[in-house]
CSV table of C-alpha atoms in Angstrom, one decimal:
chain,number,residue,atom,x,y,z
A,1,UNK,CA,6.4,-117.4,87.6
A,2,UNK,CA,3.4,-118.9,89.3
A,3,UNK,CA,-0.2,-117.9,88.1
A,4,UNK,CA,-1.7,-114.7,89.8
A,5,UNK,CA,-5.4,-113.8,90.9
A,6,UNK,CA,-6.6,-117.6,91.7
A,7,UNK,CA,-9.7,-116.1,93.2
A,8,UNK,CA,-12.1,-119.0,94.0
A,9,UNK,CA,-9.8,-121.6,92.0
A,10,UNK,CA,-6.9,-121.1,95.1
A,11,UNK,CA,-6.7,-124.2,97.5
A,12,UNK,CA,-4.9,-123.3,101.0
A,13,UNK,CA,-3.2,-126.8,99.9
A,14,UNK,CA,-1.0,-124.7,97.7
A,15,UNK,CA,0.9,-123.2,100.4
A,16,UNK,CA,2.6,-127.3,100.5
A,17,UNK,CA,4.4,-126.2,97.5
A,18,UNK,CA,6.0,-123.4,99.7
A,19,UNK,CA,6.4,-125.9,102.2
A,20,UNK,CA,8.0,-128.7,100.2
A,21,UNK,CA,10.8,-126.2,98.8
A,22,UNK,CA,11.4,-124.5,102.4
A,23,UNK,CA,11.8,-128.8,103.3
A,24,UNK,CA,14.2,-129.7,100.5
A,25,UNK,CA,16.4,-126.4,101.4
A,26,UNK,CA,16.5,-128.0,104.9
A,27,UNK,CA,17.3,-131.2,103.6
A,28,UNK,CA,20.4,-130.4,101.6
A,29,UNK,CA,21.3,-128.5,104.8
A,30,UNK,CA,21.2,-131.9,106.2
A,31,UNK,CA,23.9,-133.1,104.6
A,32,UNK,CA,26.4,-130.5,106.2
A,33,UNK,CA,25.2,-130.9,109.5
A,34,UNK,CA,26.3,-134.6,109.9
A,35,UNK,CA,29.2,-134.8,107.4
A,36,UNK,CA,31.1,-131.3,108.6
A,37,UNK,CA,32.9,-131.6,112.1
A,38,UNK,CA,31.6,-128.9,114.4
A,39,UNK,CA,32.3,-130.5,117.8
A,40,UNK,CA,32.2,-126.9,119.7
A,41,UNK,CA,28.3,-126.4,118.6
A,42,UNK,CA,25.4,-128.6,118.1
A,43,UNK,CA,24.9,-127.2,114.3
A,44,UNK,CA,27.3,-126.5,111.8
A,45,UNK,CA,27.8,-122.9,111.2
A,46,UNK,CA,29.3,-120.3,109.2
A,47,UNK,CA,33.0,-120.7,110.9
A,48,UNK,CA,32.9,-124.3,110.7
A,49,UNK,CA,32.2,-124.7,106.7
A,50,UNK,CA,35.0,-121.7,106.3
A,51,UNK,CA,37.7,-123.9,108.4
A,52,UNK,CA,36.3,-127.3,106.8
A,53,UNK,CA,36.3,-126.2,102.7
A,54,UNK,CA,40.2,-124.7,103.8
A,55,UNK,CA,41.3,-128.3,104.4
A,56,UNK,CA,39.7,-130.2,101.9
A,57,UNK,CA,40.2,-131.7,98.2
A,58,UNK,CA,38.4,-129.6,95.4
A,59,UNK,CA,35.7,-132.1,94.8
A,60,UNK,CA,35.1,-131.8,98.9
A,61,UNK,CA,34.6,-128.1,98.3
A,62,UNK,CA,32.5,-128.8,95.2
A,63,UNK,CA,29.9,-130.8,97.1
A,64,UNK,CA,30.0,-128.3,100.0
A,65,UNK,CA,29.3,-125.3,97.2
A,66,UNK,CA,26.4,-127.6,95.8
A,67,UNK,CA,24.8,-128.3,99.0
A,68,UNK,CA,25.4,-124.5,99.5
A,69,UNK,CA,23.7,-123.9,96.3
A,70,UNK,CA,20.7,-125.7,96.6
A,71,UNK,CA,19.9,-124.8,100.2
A,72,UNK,CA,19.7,-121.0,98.7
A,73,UNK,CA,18.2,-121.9,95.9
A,74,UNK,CA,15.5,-124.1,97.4
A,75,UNK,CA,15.2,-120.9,100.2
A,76,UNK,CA,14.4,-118.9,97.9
A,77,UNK,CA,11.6,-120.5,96.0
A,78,UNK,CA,10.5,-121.1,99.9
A,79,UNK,CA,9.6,-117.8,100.2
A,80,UNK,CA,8.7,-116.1,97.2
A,81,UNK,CA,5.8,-119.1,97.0
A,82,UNK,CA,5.1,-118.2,100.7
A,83,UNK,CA,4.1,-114.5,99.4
A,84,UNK,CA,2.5,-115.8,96.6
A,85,UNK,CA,0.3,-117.7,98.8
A,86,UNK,CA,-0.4,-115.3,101.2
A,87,UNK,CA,-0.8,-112.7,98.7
A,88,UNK,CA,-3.2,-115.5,96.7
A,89,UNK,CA,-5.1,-116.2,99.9
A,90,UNK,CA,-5.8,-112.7,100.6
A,91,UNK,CA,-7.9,-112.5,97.4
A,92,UNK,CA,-9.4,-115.8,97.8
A,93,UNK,CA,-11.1,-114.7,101.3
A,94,UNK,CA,-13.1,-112.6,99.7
A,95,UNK,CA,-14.9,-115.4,98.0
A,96,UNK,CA,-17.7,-117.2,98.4
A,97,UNK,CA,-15.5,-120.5,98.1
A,98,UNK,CA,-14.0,-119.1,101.1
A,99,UNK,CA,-17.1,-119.5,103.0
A,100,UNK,CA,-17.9,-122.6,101.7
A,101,UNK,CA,-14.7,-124.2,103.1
A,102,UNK,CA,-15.1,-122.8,106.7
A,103,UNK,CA,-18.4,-124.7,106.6
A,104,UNK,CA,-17.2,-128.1,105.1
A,105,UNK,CA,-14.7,-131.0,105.9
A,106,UNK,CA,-12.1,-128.7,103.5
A,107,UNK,CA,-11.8,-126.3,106.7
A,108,UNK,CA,-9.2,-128.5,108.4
A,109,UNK,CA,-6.6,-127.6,105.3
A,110,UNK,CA,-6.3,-123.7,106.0
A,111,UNK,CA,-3.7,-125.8,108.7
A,112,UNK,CA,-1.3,-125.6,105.8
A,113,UNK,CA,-0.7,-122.0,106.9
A,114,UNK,CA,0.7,-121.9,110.0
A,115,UNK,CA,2.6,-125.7,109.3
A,116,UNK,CA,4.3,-123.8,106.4
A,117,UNK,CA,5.1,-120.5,108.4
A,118,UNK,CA,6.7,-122.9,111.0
A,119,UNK,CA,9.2,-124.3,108.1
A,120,UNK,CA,10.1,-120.6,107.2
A,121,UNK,CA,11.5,-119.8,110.9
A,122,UNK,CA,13.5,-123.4,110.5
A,123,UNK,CA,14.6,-122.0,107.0
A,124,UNK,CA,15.7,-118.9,108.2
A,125,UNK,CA,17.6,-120.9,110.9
A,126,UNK,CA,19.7,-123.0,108.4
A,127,UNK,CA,20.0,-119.7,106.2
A,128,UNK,CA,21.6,-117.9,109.2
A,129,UNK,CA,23.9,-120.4,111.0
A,130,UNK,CA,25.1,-120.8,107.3
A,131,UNK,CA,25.8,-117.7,105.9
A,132,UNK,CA,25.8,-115.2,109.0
A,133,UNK,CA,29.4,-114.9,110.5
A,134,UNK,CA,29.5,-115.1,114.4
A,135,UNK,CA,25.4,-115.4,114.5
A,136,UNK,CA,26.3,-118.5,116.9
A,137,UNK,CA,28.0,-116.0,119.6
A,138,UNK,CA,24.6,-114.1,119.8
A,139,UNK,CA,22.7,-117.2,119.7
A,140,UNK,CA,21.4,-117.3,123.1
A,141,UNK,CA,19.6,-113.7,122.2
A,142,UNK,CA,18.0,-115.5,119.0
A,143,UNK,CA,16.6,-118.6,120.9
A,144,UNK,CA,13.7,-116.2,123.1
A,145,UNK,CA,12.4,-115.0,119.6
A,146,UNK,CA,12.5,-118.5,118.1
A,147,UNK,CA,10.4,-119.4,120.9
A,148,UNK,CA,7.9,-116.5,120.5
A,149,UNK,CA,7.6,-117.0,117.0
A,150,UNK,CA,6.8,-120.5,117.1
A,151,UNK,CA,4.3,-119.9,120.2
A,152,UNK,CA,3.0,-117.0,117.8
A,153,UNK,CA,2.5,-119.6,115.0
A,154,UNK,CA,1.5,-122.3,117.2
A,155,UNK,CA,-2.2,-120.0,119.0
A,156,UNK,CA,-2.5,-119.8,115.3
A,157,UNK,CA,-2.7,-122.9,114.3
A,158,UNK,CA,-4.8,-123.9,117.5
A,159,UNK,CA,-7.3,-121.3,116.6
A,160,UNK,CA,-8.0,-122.6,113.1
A,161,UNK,CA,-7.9,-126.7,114.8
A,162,UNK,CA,-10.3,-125.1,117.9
A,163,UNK,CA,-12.9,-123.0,115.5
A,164,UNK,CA,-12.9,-126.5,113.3
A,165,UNK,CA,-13.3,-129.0,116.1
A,166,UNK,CA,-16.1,-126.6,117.7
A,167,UNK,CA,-18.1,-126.7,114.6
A,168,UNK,CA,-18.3,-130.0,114.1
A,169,UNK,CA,-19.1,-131.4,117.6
A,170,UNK,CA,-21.7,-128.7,118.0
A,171,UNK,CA,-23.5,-129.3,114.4
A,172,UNK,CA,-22.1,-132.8,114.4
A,173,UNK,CA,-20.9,-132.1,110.6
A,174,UNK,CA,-18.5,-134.3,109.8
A,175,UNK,CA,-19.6,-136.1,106.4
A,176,UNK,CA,-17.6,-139.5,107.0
A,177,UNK,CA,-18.1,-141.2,103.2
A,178,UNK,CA,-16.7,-137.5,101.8
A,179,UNK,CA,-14.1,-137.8,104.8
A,180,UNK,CA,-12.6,-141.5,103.9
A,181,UNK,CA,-8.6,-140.5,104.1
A,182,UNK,CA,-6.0,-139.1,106.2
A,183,UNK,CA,-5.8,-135.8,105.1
A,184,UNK,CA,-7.3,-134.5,107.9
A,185,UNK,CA,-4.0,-135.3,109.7
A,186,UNK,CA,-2.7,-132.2,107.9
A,187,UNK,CA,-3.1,-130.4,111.2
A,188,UNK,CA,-1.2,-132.8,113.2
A,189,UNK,CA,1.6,-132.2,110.4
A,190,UNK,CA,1.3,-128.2,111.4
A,191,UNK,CA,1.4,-129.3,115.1
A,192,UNK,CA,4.0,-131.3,115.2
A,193,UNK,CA,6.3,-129.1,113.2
A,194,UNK,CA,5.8,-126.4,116.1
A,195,UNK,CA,6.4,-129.1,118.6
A,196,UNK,CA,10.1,-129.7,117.2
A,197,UNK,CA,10.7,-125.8,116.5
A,198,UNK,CA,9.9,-125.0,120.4
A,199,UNK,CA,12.6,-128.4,121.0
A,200,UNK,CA,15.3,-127.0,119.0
A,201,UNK,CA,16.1,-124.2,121.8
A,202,UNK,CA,15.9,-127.0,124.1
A,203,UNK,CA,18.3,-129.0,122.2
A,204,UNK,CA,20.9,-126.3,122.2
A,205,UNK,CA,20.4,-123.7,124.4
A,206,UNK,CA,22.8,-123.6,127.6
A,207,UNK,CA,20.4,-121.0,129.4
A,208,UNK,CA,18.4,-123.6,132.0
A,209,UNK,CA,15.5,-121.0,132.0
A,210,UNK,CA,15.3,-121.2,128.2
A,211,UNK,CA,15.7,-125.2,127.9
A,212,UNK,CA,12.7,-125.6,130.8
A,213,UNK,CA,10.2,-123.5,128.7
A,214,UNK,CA,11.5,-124.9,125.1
A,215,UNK,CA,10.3,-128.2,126.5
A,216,UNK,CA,7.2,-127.6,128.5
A,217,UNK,CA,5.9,-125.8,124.8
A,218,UNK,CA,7.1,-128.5,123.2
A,219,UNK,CA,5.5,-130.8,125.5
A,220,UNK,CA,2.4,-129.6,125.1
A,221,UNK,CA,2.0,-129.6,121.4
A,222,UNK,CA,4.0,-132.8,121.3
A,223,UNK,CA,1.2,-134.2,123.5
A,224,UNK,CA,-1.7,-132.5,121.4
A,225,UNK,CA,-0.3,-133.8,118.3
A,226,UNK,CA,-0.3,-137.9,120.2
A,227,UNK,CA,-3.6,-137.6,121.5
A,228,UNK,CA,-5.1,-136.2,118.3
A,229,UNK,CA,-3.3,-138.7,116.1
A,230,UNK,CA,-5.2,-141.8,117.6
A,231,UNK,CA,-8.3,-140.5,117.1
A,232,UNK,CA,-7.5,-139.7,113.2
A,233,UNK,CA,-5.9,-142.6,112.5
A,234,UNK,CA,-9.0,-144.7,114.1
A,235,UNK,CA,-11.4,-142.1,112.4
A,236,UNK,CA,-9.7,-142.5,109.1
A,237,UNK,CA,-9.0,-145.8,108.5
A,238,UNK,CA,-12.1,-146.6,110.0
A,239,UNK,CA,-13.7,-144.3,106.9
A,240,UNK,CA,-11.5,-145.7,104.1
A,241,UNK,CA,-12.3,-149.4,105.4
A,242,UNK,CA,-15.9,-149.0,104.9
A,243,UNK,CA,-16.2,-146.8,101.9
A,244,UNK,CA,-12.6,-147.1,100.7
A,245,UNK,CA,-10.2,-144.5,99.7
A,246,UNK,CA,-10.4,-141.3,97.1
A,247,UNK,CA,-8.3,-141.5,94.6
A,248,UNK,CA,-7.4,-137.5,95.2
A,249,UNK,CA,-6.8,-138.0,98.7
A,250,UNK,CA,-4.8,-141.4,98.5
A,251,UNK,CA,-1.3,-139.5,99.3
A,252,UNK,CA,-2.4,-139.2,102.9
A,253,UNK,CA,-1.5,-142.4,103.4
A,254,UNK,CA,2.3,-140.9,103.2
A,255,UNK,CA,0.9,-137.9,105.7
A,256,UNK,CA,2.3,-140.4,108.5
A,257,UNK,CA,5.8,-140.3,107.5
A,258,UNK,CA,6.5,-136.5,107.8
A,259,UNK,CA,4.5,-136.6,111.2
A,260,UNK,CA,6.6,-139.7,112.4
A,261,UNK,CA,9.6,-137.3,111.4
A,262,UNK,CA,8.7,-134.5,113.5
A,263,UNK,CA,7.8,-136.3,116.6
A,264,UNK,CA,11.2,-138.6,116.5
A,265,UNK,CA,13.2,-135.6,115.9
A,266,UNK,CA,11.4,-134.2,119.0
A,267,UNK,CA,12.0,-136.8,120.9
A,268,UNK,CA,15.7,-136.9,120.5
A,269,UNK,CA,16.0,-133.2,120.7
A,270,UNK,CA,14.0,-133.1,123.9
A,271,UNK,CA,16.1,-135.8,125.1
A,272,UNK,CA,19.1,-133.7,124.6
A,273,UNK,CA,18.2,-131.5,126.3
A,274,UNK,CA,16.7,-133.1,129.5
A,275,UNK,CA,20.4,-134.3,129.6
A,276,UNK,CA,22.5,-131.0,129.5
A,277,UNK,CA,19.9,-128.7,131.0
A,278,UNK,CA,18.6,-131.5,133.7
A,279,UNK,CA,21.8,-134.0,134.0
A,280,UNK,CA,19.2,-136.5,133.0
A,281,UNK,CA,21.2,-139.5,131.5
A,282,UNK,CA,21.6,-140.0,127.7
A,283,UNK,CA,20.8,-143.5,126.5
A,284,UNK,CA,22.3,-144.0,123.5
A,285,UNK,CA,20.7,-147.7,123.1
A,286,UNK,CA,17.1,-146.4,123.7
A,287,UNK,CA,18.0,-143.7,120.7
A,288,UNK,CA,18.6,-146.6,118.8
A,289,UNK,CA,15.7,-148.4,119.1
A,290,UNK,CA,13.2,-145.3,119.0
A,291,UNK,CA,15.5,-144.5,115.8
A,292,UNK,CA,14.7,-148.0,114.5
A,293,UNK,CA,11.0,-147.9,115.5
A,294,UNK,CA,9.9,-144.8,113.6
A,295,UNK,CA,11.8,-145.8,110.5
A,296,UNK,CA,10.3,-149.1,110.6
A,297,UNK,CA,7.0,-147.4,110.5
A,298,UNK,CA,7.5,-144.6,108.2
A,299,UNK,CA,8.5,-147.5,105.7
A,300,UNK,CA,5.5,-149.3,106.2
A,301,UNK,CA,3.2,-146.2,105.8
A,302,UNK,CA,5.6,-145.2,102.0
A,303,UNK,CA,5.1,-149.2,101.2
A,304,UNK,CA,1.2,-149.6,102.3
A,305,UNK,CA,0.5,-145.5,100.0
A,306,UNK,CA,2.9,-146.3,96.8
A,307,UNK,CA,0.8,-149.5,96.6
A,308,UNK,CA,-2.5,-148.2,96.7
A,309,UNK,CA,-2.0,-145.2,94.7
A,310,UNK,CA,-0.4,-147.4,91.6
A,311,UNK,CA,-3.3,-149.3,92.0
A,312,UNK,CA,-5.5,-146.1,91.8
A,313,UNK,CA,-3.1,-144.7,89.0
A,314,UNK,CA,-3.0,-142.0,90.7
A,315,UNK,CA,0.7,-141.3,89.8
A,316,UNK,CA,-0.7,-141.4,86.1
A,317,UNK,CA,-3.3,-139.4,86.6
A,318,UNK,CA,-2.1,-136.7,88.6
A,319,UNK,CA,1.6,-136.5,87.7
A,320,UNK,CA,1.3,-137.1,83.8
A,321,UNK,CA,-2.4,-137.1,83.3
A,322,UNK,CA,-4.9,-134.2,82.7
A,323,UNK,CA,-5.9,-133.9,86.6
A,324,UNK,CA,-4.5,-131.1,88.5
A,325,UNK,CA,-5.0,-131.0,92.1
A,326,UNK,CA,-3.1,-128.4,94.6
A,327,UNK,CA,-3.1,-131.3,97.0
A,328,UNK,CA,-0.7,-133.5,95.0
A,329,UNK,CA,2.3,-131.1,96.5
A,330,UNK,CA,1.6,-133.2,99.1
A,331,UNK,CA,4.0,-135.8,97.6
A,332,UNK,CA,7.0,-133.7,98.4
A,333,UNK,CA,6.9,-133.8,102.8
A,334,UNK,CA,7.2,-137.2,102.6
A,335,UNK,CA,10.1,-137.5,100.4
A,336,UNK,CA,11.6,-134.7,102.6
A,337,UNK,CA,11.2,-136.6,106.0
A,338,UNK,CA,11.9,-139.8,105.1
A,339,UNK,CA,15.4,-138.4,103.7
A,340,UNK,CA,15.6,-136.6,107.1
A,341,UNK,CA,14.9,-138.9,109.6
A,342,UNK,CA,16.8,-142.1,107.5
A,343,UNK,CA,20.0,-139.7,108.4
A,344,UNK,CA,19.3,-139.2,111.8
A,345,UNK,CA,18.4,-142.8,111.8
A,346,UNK,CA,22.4,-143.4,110.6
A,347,UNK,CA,23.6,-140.5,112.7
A,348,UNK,CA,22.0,-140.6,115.7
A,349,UNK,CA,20.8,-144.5,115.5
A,350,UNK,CA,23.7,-146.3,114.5
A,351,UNK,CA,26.7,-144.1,114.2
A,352,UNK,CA,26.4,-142.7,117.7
A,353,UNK,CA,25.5,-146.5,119.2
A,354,UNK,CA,28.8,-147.6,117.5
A,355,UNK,CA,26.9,-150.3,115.2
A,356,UNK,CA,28.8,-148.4,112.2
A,357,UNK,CA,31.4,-146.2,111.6
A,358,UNK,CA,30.8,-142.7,110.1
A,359,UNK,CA,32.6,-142.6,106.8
A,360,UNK,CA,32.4,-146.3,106.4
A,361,UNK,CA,31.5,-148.0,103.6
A,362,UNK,CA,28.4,-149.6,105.3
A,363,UNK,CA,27.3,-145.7,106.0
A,364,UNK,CA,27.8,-144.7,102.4
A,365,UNK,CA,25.9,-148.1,101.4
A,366,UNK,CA,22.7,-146.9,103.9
A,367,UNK,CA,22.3,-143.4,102.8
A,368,UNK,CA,22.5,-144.3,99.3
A,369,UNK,CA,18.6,-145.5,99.5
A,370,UNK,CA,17.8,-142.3,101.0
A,371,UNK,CA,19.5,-139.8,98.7
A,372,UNK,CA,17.8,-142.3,95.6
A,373,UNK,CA,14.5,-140.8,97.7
A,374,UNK,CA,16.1,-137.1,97.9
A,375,UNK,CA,16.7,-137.0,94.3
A,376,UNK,CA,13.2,-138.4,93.3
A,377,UNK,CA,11.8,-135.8,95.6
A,378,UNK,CA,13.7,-133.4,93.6
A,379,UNK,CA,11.8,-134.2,90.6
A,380,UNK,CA,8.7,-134.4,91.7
A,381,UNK,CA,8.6,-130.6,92.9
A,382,UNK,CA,9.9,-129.5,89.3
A,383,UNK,CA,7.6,-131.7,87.8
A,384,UNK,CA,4.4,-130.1,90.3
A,385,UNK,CA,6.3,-126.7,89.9
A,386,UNK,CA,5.8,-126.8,86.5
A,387,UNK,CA,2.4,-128.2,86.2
A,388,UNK,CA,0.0,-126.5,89.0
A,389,UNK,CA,2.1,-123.2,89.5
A,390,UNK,CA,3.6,-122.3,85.9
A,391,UNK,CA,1.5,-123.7,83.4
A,392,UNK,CA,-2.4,-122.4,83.0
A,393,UNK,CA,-4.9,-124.1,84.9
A,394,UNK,CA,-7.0,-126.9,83.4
């Protein structure tokens, strides 16, 4: 069981642990929804994994139980970390670290909050299309409160990014040598999970009223989250360029590949449904290449991090070394995403442009690198797990 009464020790980073068990959960979930056939819905659901584990070999069914497994499993962890957090927070406002935080750079992280309540309503998702009988017949009734609780989420998470931004263009605050990495872009990472939560109803709502304001929400945290973005990424590389980056903060660099998850998914959600709420035409070709694109960049981001943080040893000092930071959970989202999006990358990129075939051997032979990433993700929670949340603090 993890630690209790923090105090001023808690980091609002901690809440990524609940966040990187609520993403593997959604990850395994993955799985099912591009290799079970549900061709009457746009996500696999309780009826469909009955009909498909009635039809199939025993080793079939075995996966599917796995998967079923570990989505629970993972859930689960999700949220009883989520109420340790909260419940950990709630002491550690009362301290004067607390204070200390509103007034420094650290502010920007209480973002972790609201980016990690925003994975708990796509968790519940996944946990009730799953294992709720007939929840998809009510469906259109659930997509409303999807969308309030995401808007809910979201004018929190714009408070905490408005109250920081204010701060520091009035006092002019910002302490750019202390500042000299990407994890600022943490709140861009909260944004832009809202943004593809609000295009989910969009995606497979059949209500034109709900579709309409499922994207203008979306829209305008999708556009937030762009215009924000290139003034971090200048701001920050600009910072590590001249005084280099902290060895602590060196896993931003991999902050970029969750981020690039979010806003493709977006994309193609919003997409969907411009074309069966709007009759706008579905370009399979253009999926392809925005598929392509964001891939190509998340790989670039996980090649241009791994290097310098082997260089740093930060691996060694952080994952079997004496340091423990709360920020290091950051090593699971990217992990997550970049097994997410290389499946919608095959799905949605390939498989649905008819380069490949789904079930072919070239489709085995590409997700094989990304389920290599999956399982490596896997181990790096338990190992984290074990380490900040278990074991006493250094």
């Amino acid at each position: 069981m993890p630690q209790h009464h923090l105090g001023s020790q808690f980091s609002p980073l901690y809440f990524l642990a609940a966040l990187g068990a609520g993403g593997l959960s959604v990850s395994l979930f993955i799985y099912l929804m591009f290799l079970v056939p549900h061709p009457d819905t746009p996500l696999v659901t309780f009826h469909h994994l009955a009909a498909f584990l009635s039809q199939q070999a025993w080793w079939q069914n075995l996966l599917v139980g796995a998967a079923l497994m570990g989505i629970a499993w993972f859930a689960f962890w999700h949220f009883q970390l989520l109420w340790w957090n909260l419940r950990e927070f709630r002491h550690f406002r009362n301290t004067d670290t607390y204070q200390t935080l509103l007034n420094s750079n650290a502010e920007i992280s209480l973002m972790a909050i609201p980016l990690t309540l925003a994975m708990s309503v796509n968790v519940l998702f996944v946990l009730g299309a799953l294992f709720i009988p007939h929840l998809w017949q009510v469906v259109e009734w659930l997509f409303p409160l999807a969308i309030a609780a995401f808007l809910a989420i979201g004018i929190a998470a714009l408070r905490i990014l408005l109250r920081y931004f204010a701060r520091i263009l009035i006092g002019g605050s910002v302490d750019f040598t202390n500042n000299n990495s990407l994890s600022p872009m943490i709140s861009l990472f909260a944004l832009s999970m809202i943004a593809v939560g609000l295009a989910a109803p969009a995606a497979m709502s059949q209500n034109t009223a709900t579709i309409a304001v499922a994207i203008a929400l979306s829209l305008f945290f999708f556009t937030t989250t762009g215009l924000l973005l290139l003034i971090k990424l200048i701001n920050g590389f600009g910072s590590m360029m001249a005084s280099g980056i902290r060895e602590s903060a060196s896993p931003s660099l991999w902050i970029m590949i969750p981020i690039l998850t979010l806003l493709g998914i977006t994309t193609i959600r919003l997409t969907h449904g411009l074309h069966h709420g709007f009759d706008n035409p579905l370009n399979a070709g253009s999926l392809f290449v925005l598929s392509t694109s964001i891939l190509s960049a998340q790989i670039l981001f996980g090649l241009l991090g791994y290097i310098v943080m082997q260089r740093l040893g930060y691996f060694h000092h952080y994952l079997r070394g004496e340091i423990k930071d709360a920020g290091s959970f950051a090593l699971i989202c990217p992990g997550v995403a970049l097994f997410v999006f290389g499946m919608f990358f095959i799905h949605v990129g390939l498989v649905h442009s008819h380069v490949i075939d789904n079930g072919s051997v070239a489709y085995f032979t590409l997700m094989l690198p990304f389920i290599l990433i999956q399982l490596k993700t896997f181990q790096t929670f338990f190992q984290l797990r074990k380490r900040l949340l278990i074991q006493p603090a250094a």
